[in-house]
JSON list of C-alpha atoms in Angstrom, two decimals:
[
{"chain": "H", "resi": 1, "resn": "UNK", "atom": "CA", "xyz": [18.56, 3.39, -2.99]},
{"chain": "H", "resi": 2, "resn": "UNK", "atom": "CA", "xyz": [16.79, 1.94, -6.15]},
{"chain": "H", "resi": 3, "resn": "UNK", "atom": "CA", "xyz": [13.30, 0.53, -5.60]},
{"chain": "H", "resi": 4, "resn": "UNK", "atom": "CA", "xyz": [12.74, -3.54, -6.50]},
{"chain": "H", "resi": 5, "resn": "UNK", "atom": "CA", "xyz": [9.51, -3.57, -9.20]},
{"chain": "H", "resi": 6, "resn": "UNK", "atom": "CA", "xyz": [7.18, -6.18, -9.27]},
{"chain": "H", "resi": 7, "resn": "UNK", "atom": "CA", "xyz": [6.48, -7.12, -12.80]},
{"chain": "H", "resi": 8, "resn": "UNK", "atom": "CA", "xyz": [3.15, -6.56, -14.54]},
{"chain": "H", "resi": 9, "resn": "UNK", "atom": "CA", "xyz": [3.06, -10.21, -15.54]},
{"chain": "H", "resi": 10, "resn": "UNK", "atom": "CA", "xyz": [4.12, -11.59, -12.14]},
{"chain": "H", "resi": 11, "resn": "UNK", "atom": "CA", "xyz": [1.75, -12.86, -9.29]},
{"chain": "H", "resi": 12, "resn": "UNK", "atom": "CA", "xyz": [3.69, -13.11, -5.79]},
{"chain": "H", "resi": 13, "resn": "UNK", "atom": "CA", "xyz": [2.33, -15.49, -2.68]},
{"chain": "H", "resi": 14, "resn": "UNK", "atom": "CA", "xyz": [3.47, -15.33, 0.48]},
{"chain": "H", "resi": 15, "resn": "UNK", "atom": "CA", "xyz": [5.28, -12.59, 2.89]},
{"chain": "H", "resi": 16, "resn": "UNK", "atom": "CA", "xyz": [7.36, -9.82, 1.67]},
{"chain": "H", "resi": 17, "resn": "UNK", "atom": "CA", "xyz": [10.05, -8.05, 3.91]},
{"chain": "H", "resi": 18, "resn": "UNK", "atom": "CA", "xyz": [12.44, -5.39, 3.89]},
{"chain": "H", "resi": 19, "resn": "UNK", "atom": "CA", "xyz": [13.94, -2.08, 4.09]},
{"chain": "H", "resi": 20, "resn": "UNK", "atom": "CA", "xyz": [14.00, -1.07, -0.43]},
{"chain": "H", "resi": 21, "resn": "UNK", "atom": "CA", "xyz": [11.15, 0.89, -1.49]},
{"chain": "H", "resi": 22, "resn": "UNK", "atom": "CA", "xyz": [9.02, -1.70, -3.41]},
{"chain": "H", "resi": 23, "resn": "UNK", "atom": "CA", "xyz": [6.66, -0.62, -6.90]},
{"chain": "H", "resi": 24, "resn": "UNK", "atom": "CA", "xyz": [3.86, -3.12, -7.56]},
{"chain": "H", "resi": 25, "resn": "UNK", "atom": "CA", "xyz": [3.11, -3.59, -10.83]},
{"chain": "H", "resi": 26, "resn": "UNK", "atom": "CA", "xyz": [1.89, -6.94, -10.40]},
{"chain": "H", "resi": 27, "resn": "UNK", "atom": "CA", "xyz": [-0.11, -8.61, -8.09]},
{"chain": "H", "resi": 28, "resn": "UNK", "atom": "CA", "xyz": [0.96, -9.73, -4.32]},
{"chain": "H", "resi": 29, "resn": "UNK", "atom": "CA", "xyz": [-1.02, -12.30, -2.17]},
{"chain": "H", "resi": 30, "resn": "UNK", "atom": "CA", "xyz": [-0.20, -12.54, 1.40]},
{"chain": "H", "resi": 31, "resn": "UNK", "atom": "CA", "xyz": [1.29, -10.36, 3.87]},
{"chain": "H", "resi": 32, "resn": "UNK", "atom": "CA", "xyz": [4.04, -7.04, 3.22]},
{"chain": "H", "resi": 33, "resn": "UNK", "atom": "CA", "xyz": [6.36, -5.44, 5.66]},
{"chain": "H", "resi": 34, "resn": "UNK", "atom": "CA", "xyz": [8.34, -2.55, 4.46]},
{"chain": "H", "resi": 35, "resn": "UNK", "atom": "CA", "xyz": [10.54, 0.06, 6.16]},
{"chain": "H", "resi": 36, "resn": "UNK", "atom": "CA", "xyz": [9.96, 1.92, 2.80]},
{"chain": "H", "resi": 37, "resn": "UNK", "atom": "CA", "xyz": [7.29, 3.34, 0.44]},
{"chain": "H", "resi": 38, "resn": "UNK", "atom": "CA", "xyz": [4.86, 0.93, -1.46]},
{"chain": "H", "resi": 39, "resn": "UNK", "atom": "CA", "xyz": [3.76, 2.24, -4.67]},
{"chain": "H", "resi": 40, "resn": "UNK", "atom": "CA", "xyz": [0.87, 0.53, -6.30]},
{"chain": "H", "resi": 41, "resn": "UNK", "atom": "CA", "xyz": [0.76, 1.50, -9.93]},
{"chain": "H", "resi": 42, "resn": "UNK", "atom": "CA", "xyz": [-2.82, 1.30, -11.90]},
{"chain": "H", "resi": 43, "resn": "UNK", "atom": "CA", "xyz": [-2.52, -2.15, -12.50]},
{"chain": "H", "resi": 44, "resn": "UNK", "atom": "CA", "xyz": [-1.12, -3.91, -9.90]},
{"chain": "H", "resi": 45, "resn": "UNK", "atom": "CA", "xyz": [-3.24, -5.46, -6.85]},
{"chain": "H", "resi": 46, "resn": "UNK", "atom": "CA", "xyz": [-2.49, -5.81, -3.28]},
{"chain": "H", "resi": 47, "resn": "UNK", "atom": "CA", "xyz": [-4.22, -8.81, -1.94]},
{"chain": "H", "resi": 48, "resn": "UNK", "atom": "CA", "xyz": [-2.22, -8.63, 1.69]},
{"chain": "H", "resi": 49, "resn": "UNK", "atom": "CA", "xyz": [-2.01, -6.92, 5.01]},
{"chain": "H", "resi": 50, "resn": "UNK", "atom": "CA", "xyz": [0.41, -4.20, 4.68]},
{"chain": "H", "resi": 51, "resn": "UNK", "atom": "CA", "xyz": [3.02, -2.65, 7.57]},
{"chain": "H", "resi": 52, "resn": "UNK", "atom": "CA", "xyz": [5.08, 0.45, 5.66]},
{"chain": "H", "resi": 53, "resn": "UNK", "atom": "CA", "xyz": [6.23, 3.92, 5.75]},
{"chain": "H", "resi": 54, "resn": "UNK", "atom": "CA", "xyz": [4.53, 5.54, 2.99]},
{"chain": "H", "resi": 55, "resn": "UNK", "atom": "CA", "xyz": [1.77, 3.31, 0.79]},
{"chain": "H", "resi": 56, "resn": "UNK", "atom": "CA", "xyz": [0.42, 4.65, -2.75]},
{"chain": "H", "resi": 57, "resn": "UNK", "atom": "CA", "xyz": [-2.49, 3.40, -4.21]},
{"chain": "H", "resi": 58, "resn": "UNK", "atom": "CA", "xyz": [-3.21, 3.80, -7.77]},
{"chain": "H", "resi": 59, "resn": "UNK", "atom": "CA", "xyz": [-4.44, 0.81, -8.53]},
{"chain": "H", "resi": 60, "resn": "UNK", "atom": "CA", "xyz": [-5.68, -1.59, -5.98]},
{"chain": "H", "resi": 61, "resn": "UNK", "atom": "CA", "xyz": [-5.46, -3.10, -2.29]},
{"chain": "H", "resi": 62, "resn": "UNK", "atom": "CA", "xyz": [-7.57, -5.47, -0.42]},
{"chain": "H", "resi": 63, "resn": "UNK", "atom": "CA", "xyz": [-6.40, -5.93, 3.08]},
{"chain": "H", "resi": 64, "resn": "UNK", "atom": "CA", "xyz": [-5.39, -3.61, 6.40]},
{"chain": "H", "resi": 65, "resn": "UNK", "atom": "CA", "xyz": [-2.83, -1.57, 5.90]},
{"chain": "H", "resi": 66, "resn": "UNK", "atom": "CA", "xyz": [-0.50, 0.73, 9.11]},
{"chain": "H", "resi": 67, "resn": "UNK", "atom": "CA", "xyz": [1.65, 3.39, 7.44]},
{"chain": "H", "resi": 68, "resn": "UNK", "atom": "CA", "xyz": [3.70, 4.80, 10.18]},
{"chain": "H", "resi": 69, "resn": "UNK", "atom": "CA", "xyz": [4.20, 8.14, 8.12]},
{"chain": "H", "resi": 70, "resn": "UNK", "atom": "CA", "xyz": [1.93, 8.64, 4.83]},
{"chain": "H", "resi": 71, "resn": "UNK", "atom": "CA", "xyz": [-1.25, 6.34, 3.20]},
{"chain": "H", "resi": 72, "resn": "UNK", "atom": "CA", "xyz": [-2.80, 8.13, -0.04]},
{"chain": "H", "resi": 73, "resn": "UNK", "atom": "CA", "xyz": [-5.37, 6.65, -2.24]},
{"chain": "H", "resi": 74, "resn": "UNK", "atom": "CA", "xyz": [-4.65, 8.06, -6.05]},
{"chain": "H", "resi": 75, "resn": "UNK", "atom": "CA", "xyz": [-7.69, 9.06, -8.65]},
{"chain": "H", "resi": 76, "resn": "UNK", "atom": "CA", "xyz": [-8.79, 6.12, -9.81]},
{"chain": "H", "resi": 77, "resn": "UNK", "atom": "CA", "xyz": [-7.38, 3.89, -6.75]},
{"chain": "H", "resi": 78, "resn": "UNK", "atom": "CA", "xyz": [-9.55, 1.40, -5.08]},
{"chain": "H", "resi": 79, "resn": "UNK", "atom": "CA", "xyz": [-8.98, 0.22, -1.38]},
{"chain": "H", "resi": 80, "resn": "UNK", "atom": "CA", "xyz": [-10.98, -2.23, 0.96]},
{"chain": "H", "resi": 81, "resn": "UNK", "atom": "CA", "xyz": [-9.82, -2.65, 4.36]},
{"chain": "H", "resi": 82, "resn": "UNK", "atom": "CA", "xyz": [-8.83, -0.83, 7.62]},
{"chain": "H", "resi": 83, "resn": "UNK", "atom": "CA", "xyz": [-6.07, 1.85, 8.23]},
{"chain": "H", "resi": 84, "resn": "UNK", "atom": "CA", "xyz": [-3.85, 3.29, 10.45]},
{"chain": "H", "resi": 85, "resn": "UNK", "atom": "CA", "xyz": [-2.05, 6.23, 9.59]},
{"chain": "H", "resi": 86, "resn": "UNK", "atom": "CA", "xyz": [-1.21, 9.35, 11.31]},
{"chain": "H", "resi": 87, "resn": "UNK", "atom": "CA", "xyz": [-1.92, 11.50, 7.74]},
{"chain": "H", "resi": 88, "resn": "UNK", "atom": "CA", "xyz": [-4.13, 9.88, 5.09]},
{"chain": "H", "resi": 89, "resn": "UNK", "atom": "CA", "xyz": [-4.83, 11.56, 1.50]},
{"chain": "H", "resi": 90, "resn": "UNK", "atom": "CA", "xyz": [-8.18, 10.29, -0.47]},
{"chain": "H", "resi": 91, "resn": "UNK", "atom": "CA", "xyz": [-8.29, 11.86, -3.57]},
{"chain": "H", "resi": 92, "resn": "UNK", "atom": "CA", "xyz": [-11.23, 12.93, -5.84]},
{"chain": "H", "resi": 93, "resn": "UNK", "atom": "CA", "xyz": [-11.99, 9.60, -8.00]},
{"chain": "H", "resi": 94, "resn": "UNK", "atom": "CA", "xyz": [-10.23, 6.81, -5.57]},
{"chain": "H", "resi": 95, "resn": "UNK", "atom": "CA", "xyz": [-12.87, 4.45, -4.05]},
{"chain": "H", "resi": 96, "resn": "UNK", "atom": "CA", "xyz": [-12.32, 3.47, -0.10]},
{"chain": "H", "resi": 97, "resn": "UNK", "atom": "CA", "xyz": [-14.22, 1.04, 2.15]},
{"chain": "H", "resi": 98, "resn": "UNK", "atom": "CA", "xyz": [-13.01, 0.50, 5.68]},
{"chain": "H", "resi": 99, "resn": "UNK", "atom": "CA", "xyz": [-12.41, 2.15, 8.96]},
{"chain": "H", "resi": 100, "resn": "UNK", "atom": "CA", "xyz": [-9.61, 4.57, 9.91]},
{"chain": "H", "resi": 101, "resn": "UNK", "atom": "CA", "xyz": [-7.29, 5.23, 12.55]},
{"chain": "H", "resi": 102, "resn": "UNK", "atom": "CA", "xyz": [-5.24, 8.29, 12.43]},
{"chain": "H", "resi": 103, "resn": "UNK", "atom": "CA", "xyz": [-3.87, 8.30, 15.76]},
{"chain": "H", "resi": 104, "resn": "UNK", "atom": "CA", "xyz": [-0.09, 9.47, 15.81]},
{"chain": "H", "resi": 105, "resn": "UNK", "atom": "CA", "xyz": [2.83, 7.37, 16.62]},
{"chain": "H", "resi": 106, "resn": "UNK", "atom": "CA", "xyz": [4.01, 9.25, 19.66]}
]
């Protein structure tokens, strides 16, 4: 399955939905729900509450965010807002500010 890319030129509002893994180059305002993996590249922002399997962040996200598998903030990634996430990776250089939850899904 090939993943739909969000343009670095291209500023989305409003709710996102689907099963395709998505890569954010761009900037989204609103609300995603993904039965997928999110990748957020260097430049592109997340302005939205997120629901997905597996979210990277290497470049930005402002909003609460449940991965039901995988979250993982990338050097240089910056995140504001609450998680929940049974497994959550912060690396060394990626900026977070929120609470977290890492209770399983069981």
């Amino acid at each position: 399955m090939s993943e739909t890319i969000i343009g670095k030129n291209l500023v989305i509002e409003g709710e996102i939905s689907g099963t395709e893994p998505l890569l954010v180059q761009g900037t989204i305002k609103g609300k995603v729900n993904l039965k997928n993996k999110i990748s957020i590249t260097q430049e592109g922002r997340l302005e939205a509450g997120v629901e997905a399997f597996n979210l990277d962040v290497a470049g930005s996200v402002r909003g609460n965010v449940h991965c039901s598998e995988l979250l993982e903030i990338k050097p240089g990634g910056v995140m504001e807002g609450d998680i929940a996430a049974p497994r959550i990776l912060i690396a060394d250089g990626a900026v977070y500010k929120g609470n977290i939850d890492m209770k399983t899904n069981s």
